[in-house]
Coordinates of C-alpha atoms and ligand atoms in Angstrom, one line a residue:
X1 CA 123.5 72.8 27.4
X2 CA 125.8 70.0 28.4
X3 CA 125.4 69.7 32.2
X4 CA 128.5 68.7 34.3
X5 CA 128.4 65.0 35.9
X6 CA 129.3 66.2 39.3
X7 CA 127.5 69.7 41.2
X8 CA 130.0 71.8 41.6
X9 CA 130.6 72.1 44.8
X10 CA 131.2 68.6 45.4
X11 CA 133.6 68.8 42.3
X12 CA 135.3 71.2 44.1
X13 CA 136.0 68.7 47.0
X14 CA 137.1 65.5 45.0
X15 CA 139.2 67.6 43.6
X16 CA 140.8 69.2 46.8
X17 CA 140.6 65.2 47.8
X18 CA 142.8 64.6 44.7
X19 CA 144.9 67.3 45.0
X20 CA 145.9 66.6 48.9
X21 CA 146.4 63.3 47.9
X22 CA 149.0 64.0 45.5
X23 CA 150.9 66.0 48.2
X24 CA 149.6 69.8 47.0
X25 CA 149.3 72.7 49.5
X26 CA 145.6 73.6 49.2
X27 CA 143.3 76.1 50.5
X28 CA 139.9 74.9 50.7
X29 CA 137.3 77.5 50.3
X30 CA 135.2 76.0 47.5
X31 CA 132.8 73.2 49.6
X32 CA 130.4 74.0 52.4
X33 CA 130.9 71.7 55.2
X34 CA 130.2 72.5 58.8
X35 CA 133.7 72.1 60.5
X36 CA 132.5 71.0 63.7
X37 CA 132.9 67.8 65.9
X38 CA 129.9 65.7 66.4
X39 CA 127.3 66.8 69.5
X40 CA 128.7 64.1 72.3
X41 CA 124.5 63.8 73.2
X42 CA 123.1 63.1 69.1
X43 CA 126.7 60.7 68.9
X44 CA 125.6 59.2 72.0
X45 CA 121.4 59.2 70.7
X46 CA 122.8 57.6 67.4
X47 CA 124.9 55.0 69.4
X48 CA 122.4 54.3 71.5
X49 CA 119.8 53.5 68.1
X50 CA 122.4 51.5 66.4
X51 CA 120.3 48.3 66.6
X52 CA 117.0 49.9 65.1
X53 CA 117.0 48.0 61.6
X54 CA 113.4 48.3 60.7
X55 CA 112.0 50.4 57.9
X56 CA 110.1 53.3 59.1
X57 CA 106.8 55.3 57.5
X58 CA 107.7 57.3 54.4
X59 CA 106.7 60.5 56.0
X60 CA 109.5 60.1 58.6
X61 CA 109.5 59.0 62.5
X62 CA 105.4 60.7 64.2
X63 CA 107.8 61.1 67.0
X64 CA 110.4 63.3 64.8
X65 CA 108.2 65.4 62.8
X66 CA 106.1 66.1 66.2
X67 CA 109.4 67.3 67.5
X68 CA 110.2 69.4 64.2
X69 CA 107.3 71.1 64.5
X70 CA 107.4 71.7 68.4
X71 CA 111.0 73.5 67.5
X72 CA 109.8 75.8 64.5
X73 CA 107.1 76.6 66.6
X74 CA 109.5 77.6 69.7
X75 CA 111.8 79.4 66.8
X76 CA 109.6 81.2 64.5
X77 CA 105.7 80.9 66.2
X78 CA 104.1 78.7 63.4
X79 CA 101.1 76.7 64.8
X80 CA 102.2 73.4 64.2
X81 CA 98.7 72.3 63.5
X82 CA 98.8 73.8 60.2
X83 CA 101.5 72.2 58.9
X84 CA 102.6 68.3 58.0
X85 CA 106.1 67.6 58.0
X86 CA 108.0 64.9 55.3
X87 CA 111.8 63.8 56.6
X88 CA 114.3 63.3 53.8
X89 CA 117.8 62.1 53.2
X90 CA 119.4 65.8 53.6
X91 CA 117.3 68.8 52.0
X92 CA 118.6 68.5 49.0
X93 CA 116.0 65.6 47.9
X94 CA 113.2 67.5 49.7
X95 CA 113.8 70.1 47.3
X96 CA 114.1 67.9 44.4
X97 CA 110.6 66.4 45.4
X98 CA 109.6 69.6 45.9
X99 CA 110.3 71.0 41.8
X100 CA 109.0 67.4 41.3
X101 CA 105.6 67.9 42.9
X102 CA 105.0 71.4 41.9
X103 CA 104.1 71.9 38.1
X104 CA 105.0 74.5 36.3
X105 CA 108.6 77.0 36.1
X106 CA 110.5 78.1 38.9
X107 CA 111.7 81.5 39.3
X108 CA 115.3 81.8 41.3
X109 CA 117.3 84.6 42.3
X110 CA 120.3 85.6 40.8
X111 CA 122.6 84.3 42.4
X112 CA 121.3 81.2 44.3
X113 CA 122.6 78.0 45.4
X114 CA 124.5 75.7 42.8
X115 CA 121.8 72.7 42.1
X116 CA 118.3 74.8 42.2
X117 CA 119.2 75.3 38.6
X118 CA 120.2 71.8 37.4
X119 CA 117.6 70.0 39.4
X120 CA 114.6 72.0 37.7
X121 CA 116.8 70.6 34.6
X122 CA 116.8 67.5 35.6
X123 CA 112.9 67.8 35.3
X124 CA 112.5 69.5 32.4
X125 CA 111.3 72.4 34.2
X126 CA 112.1 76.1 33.3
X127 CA 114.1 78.8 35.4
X128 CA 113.0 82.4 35.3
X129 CA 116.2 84.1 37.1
X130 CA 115.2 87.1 39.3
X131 CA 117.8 89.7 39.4
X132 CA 119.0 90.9 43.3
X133 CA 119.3 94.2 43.8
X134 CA 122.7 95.7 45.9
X135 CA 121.4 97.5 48.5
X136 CA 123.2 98.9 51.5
X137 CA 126.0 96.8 51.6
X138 CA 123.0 93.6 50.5
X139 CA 121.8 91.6 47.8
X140 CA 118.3 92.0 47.5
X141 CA 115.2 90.9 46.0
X142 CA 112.7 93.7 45.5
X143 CA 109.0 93.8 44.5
X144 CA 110.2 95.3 41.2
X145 CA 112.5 92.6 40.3
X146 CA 109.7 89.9 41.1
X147 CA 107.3 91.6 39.0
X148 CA 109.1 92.3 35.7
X149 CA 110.2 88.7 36.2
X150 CA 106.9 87.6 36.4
X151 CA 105.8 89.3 33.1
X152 CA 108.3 89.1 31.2
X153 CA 108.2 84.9 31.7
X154 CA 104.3 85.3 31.3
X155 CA 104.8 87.2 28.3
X156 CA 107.8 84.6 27.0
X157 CA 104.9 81.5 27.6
X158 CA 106.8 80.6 30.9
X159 CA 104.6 79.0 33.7
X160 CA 106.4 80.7 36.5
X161 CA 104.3 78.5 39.8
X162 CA 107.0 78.8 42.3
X163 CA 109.6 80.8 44.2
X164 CA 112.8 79.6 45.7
X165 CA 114.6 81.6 48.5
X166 CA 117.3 81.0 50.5
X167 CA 118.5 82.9 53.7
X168 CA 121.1 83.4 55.1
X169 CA 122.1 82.6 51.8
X170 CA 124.8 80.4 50.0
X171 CA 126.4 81.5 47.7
X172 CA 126.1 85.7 49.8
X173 CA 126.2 84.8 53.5
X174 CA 123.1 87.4 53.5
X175 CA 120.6 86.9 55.1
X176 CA 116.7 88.7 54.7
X177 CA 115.3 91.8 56.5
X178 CA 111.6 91.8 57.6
X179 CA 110.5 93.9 55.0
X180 CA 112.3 92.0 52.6
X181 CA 111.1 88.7 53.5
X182 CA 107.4 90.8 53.3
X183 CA 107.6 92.0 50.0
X184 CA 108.6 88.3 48.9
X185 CA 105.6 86.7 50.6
X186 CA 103.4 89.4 49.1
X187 CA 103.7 88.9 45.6
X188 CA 103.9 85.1 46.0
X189 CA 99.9 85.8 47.4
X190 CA 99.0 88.3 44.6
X191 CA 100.3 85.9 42.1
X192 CA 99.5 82.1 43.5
X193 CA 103.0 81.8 44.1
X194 CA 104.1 78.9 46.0
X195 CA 107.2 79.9 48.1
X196 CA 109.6 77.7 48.6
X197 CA 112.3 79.1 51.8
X198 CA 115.3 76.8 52.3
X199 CA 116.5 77.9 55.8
X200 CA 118.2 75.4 55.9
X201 CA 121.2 78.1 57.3
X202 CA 118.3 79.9 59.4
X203 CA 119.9 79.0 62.9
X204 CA 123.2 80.6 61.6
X205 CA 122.2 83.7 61.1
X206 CA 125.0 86.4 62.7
X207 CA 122.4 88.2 65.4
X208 CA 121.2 84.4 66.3
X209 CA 117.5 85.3 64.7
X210 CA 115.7 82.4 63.5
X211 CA 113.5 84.2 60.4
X212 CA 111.4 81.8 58.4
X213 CA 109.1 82.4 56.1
X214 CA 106.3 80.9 57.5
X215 CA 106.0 83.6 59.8
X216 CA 104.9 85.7 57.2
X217 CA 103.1 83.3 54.8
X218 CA 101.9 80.4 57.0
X219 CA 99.5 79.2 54.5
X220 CA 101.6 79.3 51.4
X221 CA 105.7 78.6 52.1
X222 CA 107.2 75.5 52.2
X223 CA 110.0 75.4 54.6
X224 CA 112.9 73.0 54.0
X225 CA 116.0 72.7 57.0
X226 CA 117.9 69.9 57.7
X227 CA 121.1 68.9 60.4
X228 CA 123.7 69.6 58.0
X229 CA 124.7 73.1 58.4
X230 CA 124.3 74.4 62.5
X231 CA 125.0 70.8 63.7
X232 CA 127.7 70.2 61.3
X233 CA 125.6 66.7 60.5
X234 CA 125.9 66.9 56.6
X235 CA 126.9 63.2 56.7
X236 CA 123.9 62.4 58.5
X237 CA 121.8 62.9 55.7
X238 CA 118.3 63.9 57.7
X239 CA 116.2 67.1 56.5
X240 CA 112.8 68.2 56.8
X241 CA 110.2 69.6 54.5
X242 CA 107.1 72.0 56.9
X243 CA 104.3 71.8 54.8
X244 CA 101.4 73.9 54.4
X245 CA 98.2 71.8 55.0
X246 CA 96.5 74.7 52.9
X247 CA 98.6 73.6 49.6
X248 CA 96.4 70.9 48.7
X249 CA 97.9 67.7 47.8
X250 CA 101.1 68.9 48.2
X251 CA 102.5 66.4 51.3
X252 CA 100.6 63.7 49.9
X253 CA 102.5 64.2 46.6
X254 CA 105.5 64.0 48.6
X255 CA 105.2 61.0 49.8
X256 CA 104.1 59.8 46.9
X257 CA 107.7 60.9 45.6
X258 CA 109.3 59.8 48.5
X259 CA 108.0 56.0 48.7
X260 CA 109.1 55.5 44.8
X261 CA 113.1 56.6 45.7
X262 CA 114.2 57.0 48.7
X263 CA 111.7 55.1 50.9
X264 CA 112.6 56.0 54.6
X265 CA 115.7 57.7 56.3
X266 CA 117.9 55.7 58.4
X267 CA 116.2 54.8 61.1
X268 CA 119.2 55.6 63.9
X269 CA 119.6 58.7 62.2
X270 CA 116.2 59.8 62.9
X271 CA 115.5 58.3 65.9
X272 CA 118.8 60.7 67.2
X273 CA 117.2 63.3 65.1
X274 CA 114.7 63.9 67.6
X275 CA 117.7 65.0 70.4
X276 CA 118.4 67.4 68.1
X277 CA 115.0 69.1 67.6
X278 CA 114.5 69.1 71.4
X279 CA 116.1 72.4 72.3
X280 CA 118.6 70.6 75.3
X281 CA 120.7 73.4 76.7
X282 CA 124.0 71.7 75.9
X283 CA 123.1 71.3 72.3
X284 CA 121.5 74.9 71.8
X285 CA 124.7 76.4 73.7
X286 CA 126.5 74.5 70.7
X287 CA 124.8 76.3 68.3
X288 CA 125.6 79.4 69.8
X289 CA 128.9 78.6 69.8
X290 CA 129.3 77.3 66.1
X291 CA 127.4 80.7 65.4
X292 CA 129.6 83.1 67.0
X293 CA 132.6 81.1 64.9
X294 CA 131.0 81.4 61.6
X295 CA 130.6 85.1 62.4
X296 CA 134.2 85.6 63.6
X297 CA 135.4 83.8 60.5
X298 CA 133.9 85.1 57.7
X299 CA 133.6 88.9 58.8
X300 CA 137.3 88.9 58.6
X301 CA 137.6 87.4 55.7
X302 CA 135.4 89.9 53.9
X303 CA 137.1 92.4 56.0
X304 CA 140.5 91.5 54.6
X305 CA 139.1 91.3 51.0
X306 CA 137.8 94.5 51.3
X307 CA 141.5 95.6 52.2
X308 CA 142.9 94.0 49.3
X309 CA 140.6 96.1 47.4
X310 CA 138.0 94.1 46.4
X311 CA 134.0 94.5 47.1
X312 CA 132.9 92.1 49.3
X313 CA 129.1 92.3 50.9
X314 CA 129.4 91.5 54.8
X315 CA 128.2 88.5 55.4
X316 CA 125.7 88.2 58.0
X317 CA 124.7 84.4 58.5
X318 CA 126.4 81.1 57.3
X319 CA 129.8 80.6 56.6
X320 CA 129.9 82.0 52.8
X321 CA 131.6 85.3 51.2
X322 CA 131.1 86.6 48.0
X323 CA 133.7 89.3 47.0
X324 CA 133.8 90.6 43.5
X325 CA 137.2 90.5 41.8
X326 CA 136.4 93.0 38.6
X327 CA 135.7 95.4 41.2
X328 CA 139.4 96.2 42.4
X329 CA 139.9 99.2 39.6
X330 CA 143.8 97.7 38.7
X331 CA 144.7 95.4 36.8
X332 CA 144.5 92.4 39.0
X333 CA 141.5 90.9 37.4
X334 CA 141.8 92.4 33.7
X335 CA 143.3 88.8 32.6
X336 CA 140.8 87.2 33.2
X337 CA 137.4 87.1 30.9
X338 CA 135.2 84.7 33.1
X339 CA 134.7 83.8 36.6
X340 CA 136.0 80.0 35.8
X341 CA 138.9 81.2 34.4
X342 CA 139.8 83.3 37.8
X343 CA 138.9 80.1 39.8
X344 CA 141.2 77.7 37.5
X345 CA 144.0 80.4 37.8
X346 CA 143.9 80.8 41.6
X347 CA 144.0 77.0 42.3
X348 CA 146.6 76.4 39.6
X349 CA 149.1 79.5 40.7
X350 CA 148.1 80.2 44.9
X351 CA 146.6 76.8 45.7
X352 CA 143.1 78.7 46.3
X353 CA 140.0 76.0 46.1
X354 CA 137.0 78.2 45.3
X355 CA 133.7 77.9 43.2
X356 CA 133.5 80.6 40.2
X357 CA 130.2 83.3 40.4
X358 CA 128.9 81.4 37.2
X359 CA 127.7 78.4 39.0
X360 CA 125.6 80.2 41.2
X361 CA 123.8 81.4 37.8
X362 CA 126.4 85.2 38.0
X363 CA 127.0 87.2 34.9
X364 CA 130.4 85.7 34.6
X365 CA 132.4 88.9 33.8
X366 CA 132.1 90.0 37.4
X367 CA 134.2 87.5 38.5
X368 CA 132.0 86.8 41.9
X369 CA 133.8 83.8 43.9
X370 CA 131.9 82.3 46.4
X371 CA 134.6 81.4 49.3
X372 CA 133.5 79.0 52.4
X373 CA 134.8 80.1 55.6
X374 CA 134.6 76.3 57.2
X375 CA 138.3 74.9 56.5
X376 CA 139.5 74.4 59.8
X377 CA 139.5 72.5 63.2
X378 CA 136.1 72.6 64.5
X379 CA 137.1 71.3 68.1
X380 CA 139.9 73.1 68.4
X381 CA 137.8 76.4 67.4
X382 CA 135.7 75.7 69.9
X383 CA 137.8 75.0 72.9
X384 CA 139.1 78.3 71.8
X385 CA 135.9 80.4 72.1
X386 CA 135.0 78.3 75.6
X387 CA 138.6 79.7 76.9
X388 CA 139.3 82.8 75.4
X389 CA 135.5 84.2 74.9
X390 CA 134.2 85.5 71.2
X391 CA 136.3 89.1 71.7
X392 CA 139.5 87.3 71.5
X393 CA 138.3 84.6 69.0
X394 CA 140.3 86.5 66.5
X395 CA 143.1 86.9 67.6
X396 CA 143.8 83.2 67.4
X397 CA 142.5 82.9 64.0
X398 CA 146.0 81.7 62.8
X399 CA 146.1 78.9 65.6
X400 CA 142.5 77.3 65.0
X401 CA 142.2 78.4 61.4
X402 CA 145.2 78.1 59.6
X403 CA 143.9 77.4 56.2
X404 CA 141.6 80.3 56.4
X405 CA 144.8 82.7 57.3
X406 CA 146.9 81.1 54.9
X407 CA 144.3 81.1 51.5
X408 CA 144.1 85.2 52.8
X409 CA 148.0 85.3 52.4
X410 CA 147.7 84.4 49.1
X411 CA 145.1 86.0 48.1
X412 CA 147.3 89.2 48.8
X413 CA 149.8 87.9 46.9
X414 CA 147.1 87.7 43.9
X415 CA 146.0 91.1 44.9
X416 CA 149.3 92.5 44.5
X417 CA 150.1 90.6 41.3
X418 CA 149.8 92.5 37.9
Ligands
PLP1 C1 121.6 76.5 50.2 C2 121.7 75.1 50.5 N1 120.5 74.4 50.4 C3 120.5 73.1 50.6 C4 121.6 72.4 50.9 C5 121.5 70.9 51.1 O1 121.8 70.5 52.3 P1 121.5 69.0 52.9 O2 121.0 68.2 51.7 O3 122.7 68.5 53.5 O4 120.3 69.2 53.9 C6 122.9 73.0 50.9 C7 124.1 72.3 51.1 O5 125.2 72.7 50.9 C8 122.9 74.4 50.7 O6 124.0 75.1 50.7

């Protein structure tokens, strides 16, 4: 299969970059970027590190990963002693080196995040999709769907050696349940499974519960996070990889992937990394903030979906929805036979950016979107909540977030056209 130049999702965004350019009204729900201004203590950390121009170790800044550690061990209770900690520019590499260092097929659910897929390409490496299972209002991954997976790949000569999961989740804005999360780790031990968890949206879950994975399989999941998403740092370019000292070799691979690409990560960057792995009040009170915002947004937007007639799971973390056009039962979505056919006909006739269900590896012919909730001004959302509180956050949804109300206007107007 012919793979497309650019991920999607940052196709999405040159070409809302393009479009704006030429003077077009769009609505920009197809790229995940945290909308908030930058923490005045990590813009003041990186100011302040501007003259660092050294190279550091490959491994990332001792005083960094020591702080890492010290804050997933104040979040989730892992003993930081067990664990070794590699600093990469933005997750997305991590989890590159990651496929890289771990032989052997990958097994993904269906739907996950838009370059799982095309990286295990990029390697050569297999994918053994794991369907989800709707439960209560949830995507799921069950025990059952892990196992037939499992076989069937066995029986197909697959060499499925790894699990991906993400939570709360891009493309769903769902995130795990304990017993979930349980199941998961259990039949990653039954079957030598290395877990990989990207959590990297773990501090933006709805109820403000960090869950990781390592809580439940400290010896054998691999925790990537980053900056980008609760700090709105995407541009910074810092995430982290927790390792399991009990998978042997694995760090030491790392680096060894590491110091052949990408070397070090800017050294200001992580040297004002560490402000943000300290838990300071101000910044954690930012958090909170950003949180409650994400929630406010995107439940409505599901809300309203769901008015419109379409199935939408609520999300509960992130800043993602995942509505299901084929499910209205009219003849909105008859027209169309694929999901990129939908996403083509709402940009070209309502100005909609969004990214098609297909790209997230969705049967096509449910026409699944996956709409970001995170066009909109950041500062001005948040003076809003400091004001007015989170109970009347909505009700100046139109002020703060007027690209959000407007791309809902129109998709009523597509609702309503036949
Ligand atoms: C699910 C998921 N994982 C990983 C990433 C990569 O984030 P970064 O490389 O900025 O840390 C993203 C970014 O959109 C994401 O949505």
């Amino acid at each position: 299969m012919k793979r497309p130049i650019l991920s999607p999702t940052l196709a999405a965004n040159e070409k809302v970059i393009a479009l704006r350019a030429a003077g077009r009204k769009v609505y920009h729900m197809g790229f995940g970027q945290a909308p908030f201004p930058v923490h005045p203590r990590l813009h003041k950390a990186l100011c302040d590190n501007a003259h660092q121009q050294q190279y550091l170790g490959v491994a990332g800044l001792p005083e960094l990963c020591e702080a890492v550690l010290s804050h997933q061990a104040a979040l989730t209770g892992l003993n930081p002693d067990d664990y070794d900690v590699i600093v990469g520019p933005g997750s997305k590499l991590i989890l590159y080196a990651l496929q890289m260092a771990i032989p052997g097929d990958i097994m993904l659910p269906v739907p996950s995040w838009v370059s799982y897929a095309p990286q295990a390409g990029l390697l050569g490496q297999r994918v053994i999709d794991v369907p989800t299972v709707s439960v209560n209002n949830t995507l799921q991954l069950t025990a059952e769907s892990l196992e037939t997976a499992w076989h069937e790949a066995k029986r197909n000569g697959l060499n499925p050696t790894k699990l991906l999961i993400n939570f709360p989740g891009n493309p769903t804005g769902i995130t795990i349940s304990d017993p979930e999360l349980q199941a998961i780790t259990e039949f990653c031990r039954q079957h030598s499974t290395t877990l990989i968890s990207d959590e990297i949206y773990g501090r933006l879950a709805f109820d403000g519960q960090y869950r990781s994975a390592s809580s439940h399989f400290p010896e054998g999941a691999v925790v990537t996070t980053g900056l980008s998403k609760h700090l709105s740092l995407g541009g910074w370019r810092l995430g982290v990889g927790i390792v399991p000292k009990a998978i042997d070799g694995l760090h030491q691979s790392l680096i060894q992937i590491a110091s052949e690409t990408w070397s070090c990560v800017s050294t200001p960057v992580q040297f004002a990394a560490i402000e943000a792995y300290t838990l300071h009040a101000d910044v954690e009170r930012f958090i909170d903030n950003s949180r409650q915002i994400h929630k406010v947004v995107n439940t409505h937007i599901a809300d309203k979906l769901r008015l419109m007639g379409f199935d939408c799971p609520t999300p509960t973390g992130a800043f993602y929805t995942w509505p299901e056009i084929a499910s209205k039962p009219d003849a909105t979505s008859t027209r169309f036979s694929d999901s990129q056919q939908l996403a083509d006909h709402l940009l070209e006739n309502y100005g909609i950016v969004s990214l098609p269900g297909e790209a997230f590896g969705e049967d096509p012919s449910k026409l699944r979107l996956r709409l970001s909730g995170c066009d909109y001004d950041g500062a001005l959302a948040l003076s809003t909540l400091e004001k007015h509180g989170a109970d009347k956050l909505l009700l100046n949804i139109d002020e703060f977030a007027p690209g959000v109300s407007g791309a809902l206007q129109q998709f009523e107007q597509f609702a309503q056209s036949h």
